[in-house]
Tab-separated table of C-alpha atoms in Angstrom:
chain	number	residue	atom	x	y	z
A	17	ARG	CA	0.256	-0.449	0.388
A	18	LEU	CA	1.221	3.395	-1.201
A	19	GLU	CA	-0.402	6.747	-0.173
A	20	GLY	CA	1.432	10.396	-1.237
A	21	GLU	CA	3.700	12.116	-3.285
A	22	LEU	CA	5.881	10.615	-5.631
A	23	GLU	CA	8.795	11.854	-7.188
A	24	LYS	CA	11.941	12.676	-9.445
A	25	HIS	CA	14.180	13.035	-5.630
A	26	LEU	CA	10.689	13.448	-3.274
A	27	PHE	CA	8.950	10.136	-1.652
A	28	ASN	CA	6.343	12.050	0.995
A	29	GLY	CA	3.572	10.136	2.175
A	30	GLN	CA	2.418	6.831	3.699
A	31	PHE	CA	3.906	3.145	2.664
A	32	THR	CA	3.146	0.099	3.692
A	33	SER	CA	5.099	-3.856	2.748
A	34	THR	CA	3.894	-6.781	4.448
A	35	ASP	CA	6.638	-8.671	2.258
A	36	PRO	CA	8.229	-11.831	3.637
A	37	ASN	CA	11.943	-10.107	3.357
A	38	VAL	CA	10.562	-6.354	3.985
A	39	ASP	CA	7.480	-5.722	5.658
A	40	LEU	CA	7.110	-2.397	8.070
A	41	ASP	CA	5.162	0.794	7.778
A	42	PHE	CA	6.705	3.975	6.569
A	43	ASP	CA	4.736	7.820	6.743
A	44	GLY	CA	6.582	10.904	6.094
A	45	GLN	CA	9.003	12.628	3.743
A	46	ILE	CA	12.846	11.603	1.714
A	47	ASN	CA	13.309	14.328	-0.365
A	48	ILE	CA	17.693	13.599	-1.675
A	49	GLU	CA	18.201	16.618	-4.563
A	50	ASP	CA	21.620	16.763	-6.847
A	51	LYS	CA	24.286	16.096	-4.128
A	52	ALA	CA	21.954	17.571	-0.525
A	53	PHE	CA	19.030	15.028	1.299
A	54	SER	CA	16.613	16.187	4.335
A	55	SER	CA	14.453	13.310	5.612
A	56	ASP	CA	11.248	13.650	7.696
A	57	PHE	CA	9.710	10.352	8.748
A	58	THR	CA	8.794	7.206	11.535
A	59	ALA	CA	9.893	4.007	10.818
A	60	ASP	CA	7.869	0.451	12.773
A	61	ILE	CA	9.845	-2.133	10.150
A	62	ARG	CA	9.324	-5.800	11.434
A	63	LYS	CA	11.358	-7.289	9.007
A	64	ILE	CA	14.191	-6.061	6.648
A	65	ASP	CA	16.294	-9.219	5.852
A	66	LEU	CA	19.167	-6.756	3.656
A	67	ASN	CA	20.667	-10.468	2.701
A	68	ALA	CA	17.672	-11.878	1.112
A	69	ILE	CA	17.247	-8.364	-0.605
A	70	HIS	CA	20.667	-8.511	-2.089
A	71	LEU	CA	21.960	-5.379	-0.067
A	72	SER	CA	24.738	-7.256	2.307
A	73	LYS	CA	26.172	-10.538	3.158
A	74	ASP	CA	26.673	-10.291	6.252
A	75	ILE	CA	23.573	-8.855	8.087
A	76	SER	CA	20.036	-11.430	7.506
A	77	ASN	CA	17.276	-8.988	9.378
A	78	ILE	CA	16.268	-5.316	11.414
A	79	ASN	CA	13.641	-4.914	13.652
A	80	GLY	CA	13.114	-1.922	15.487
A	81	ASN	CA	10.501	1.962	15.146
A	82	LEU	CA	12.958	4.329	14.225
A	83	GLN	CA	12.114	7.924	14.475
A	84	ILE	CA	14.793	10.384	11.928
A	85	SER	CA	14.320	13.846	10.800
A	86	VAL	CA	18.583	14.549	9.510
A	87	ALA	CA	19.442	17.056	6.771
A	88	GLY	CA	22.755	17.535	4.684
A	89	SER	CA	25.083	17.358	2.006
A	90	ASN	CA	27.537	14.380	3.382
A	91	THR	CA	29.113	13.411	6.762
A	92	ASN	CA	30.222	16.509	8.440
A	93	ASP	CA	27.225	18.984	7.456
A	94	ILE	CA	24.605	16.799	8.777
A	95	VAL	CA	22.039	18.543	10.669
A	96	GLY	CA	18.972	15.799	13.051
A	97	SER	CA	18.723	13.530	15.250
A	98	VAL	CA	17.705	9.711	14.588
A	99	ASP	CA	16.289	7.984	17.730
A	100	ILE	CA	15.514	4.187	17.362
A	101	ALA	CA	13.584	1.718	20.016
A	102	ASP	CA	13.760	-2.112	20.374
A	103	LEU	CA	16.901	-2.186	17.450
A	104	GLN	CA	17.090	-5.985	16.558
A	105	ILE	CA	19.814	-6.396	14.280
A	106	LYS	CA	21.351	-10.394	13.402
A	107	TYR	CA	24.903	-10.004	11.761
A	108	LYS	CA	26.719	-12.466	10.738
A	109	ASP	CA	23.940	-15.086	12.897
A	110	VAL	CA	24.924	-13.495	16.068
A	111	ASP	CA	21.881	-11.741	17.524
A	112	TYR	CA	22.282	-7.476	18.447
A	113	ASN	CA	19.809	-6.069	20.709
A	114	PHE	CA	18.923	-2.239	21.937
A	115	ASP	CA	15.950	-1.315	24.021
A	116	SER	CA	16.887	2.986	22.737
A	117	LEU	CA	19.640	4.807	20.264
A	118	TYR	CA	18.882	8.486	20.075
A	119	VAL	CA	22.235	10.472	18.084
A	120	SER	CA	21.833	13.962	17.075
A	121	SER	CA	23.648	16.150	15.369
A	122	ALA	CA	24.048	20.105	15.879
A	123	PRO	CA	26.189	23.178	14.806
A	124	GLY	CA	27.643	25.032	17.715
A	125	VAL	CA	29.833	28.240	17.350
A	126	ASP	CA	33.031	29.028	14.816
A	127	ASN	CA	32.815	25.527	13.042
A	128	ASN	CA	32.162	23.237	15.777
A	129	ARG	CA	29.621	20.533	15.554
A	130	ASN	CA	27.834	18.507	18.355
A	131	ILE	CA	26.960	14.922	18.036
A	132	ILE	CA	25.332	13.041	21.142
A	133	LEU	CA	24.704	9.921	21.435
A	134	TYR	CA	22.557	7.894	24.134
A	135	SER	CA	21.701	4.087	24.199
A	136	ASP	CA	21.111	1.071	26.791
A	137	PHE	CA	24.698	0.653	26.824
A	138	MET	CA	26.331	3.763	26.363
A	139	SER	CA	26.615	7.514	26.411
A	140	GLY	CA	28.835	10.266	24.650
A	141	SER	CA	28.966	13.252	22.838
A	142	ILE	CA	31.950	14.496	20.026
A	143	ASP	CA	32.164	18.701	20.085
A	144	GLY	CA	34.754	21.099	18.295
A	145	VAL	CA	36.013	20.976	14.810
A	146	PHE	CA	36.655	17.637	12.902
A	147	ASP	CA	36.122	15.469	9.789
A	148	PHE	CA	34.105	13.445	10.771
A	149	GLY	CA	35.263	11.017	7.957
A	150	GLU	CA	39.039	11.107	10.201
A	151	LEU	CA	38.537	10.942	13.477
A	152	VAL	CA	38.478	7.395	13.799
A	153	PRO	CA	42.662	7.605	11.573
A	154	ALA	CA	42.451	10.817	14.773
A	155	PHE	CA	41.531	8.558	17.656
A	156	LYS	CA	44.519	5.746	16.013
A	157	ASN	CA	47.093	8.308	15.213
A	158	TYR	CA	45.902	9.450	19.264
A	159	ILE	CA	46.755	6.075	20.501
A	160	TYR	CA	49.566	5.490	18.106
A	161	ASP	CA	51.691	8.774	19.812
A	162	TYR	CA	50.183	9.052	23.453
A	163	HIS	CA	49.003	5.692	24.927
A	164	PRO	CA	51.479	2.860	22.647
A	165	GLY	CA	50.718	0.341	25.445
A	166	TRP	CA	46.968	0.153	24.127
A	167	ALA	CA	48.882	0.366	20.219
A	168	TYR	CA	50.297	-2.332	20.204
A	169	LYS	CA	47.084	-4.326	22.015
A	170	LEU	CA	44.467	-2.816	19.529
A	171	LYS	CA	47.165	-3.511	17.005
A	172	ILE	CA	48.232	-0.271	15.632
A	173	ASN	CA	51.902	-0.597	13.845
A	174	GLU	CA	51.695	2.184	12.803
A	175	LYS	CA	50.285	5.916	11.831
A	176	SER	CA	47.474	6.417	9.573
A	177	GLU	CA	47.728	8.207	6.705
A	178	GLU	CA	48.062	11.995	6.883
A	179	LEU	CA	45.265	13.500	7.778
A	180	ASN	CA	43.511	16.444	5.510
A	181	ASN	CA	42.169	18.696	7.975
A	182	ALA	CA	42.519	19.672	11.575
A	183	GLN	CA	40.578	17.968	14.814
A	184	ASN	CA	40.485	19.760	17.341
A	185	PHE	CA	37.265	18.569	19.533
A	186	ARG	CA	36.956	17.521	23.088
A	187	TYR	CA	34.953	13.623	23.972
A	188	LYS	CA	33.378	12.004	26.709
A	189	PHE	CA	32.322	9.100	26.759
A	190	ALA	CA	30.879	5.939	29.034
A	191	ILE	CA	29.641	2.279	28.466
């Protein structure tokens, strides 16, 4: 069942799929134009089997409730929030269950960004100027330079490639 407006780059409405591999209800909007996107929707995913529909060899099942409101053109300028409840993912035949997961991204002053994460197993934040795509290499370089014992344990044997952008941020995580 599909009700709503469907244009070249926009879907605004509701749809329901009861296929054995994609069983969900969707209500909201997704807009993908040129290099920018925006979305504001809720989805009740009873089952999506990414393996069966040939989108992943490792993920065979996803279900949960999503509320997503985000906009941006790449990982460095995304603004909005993702709120997920009762998420279950089957990855390589292992079930992972999350009661709740909330992530928000907001701009700050002077090109600063703020990312907040809350879940039933951890919470944290990252504040400052950073290139999202370079966060993992930046953390690896930090561990390599300042914590050689951990670098050895984590098998970080050399620094990551040169980073293109300055990384100046604070972070706090609790598990």
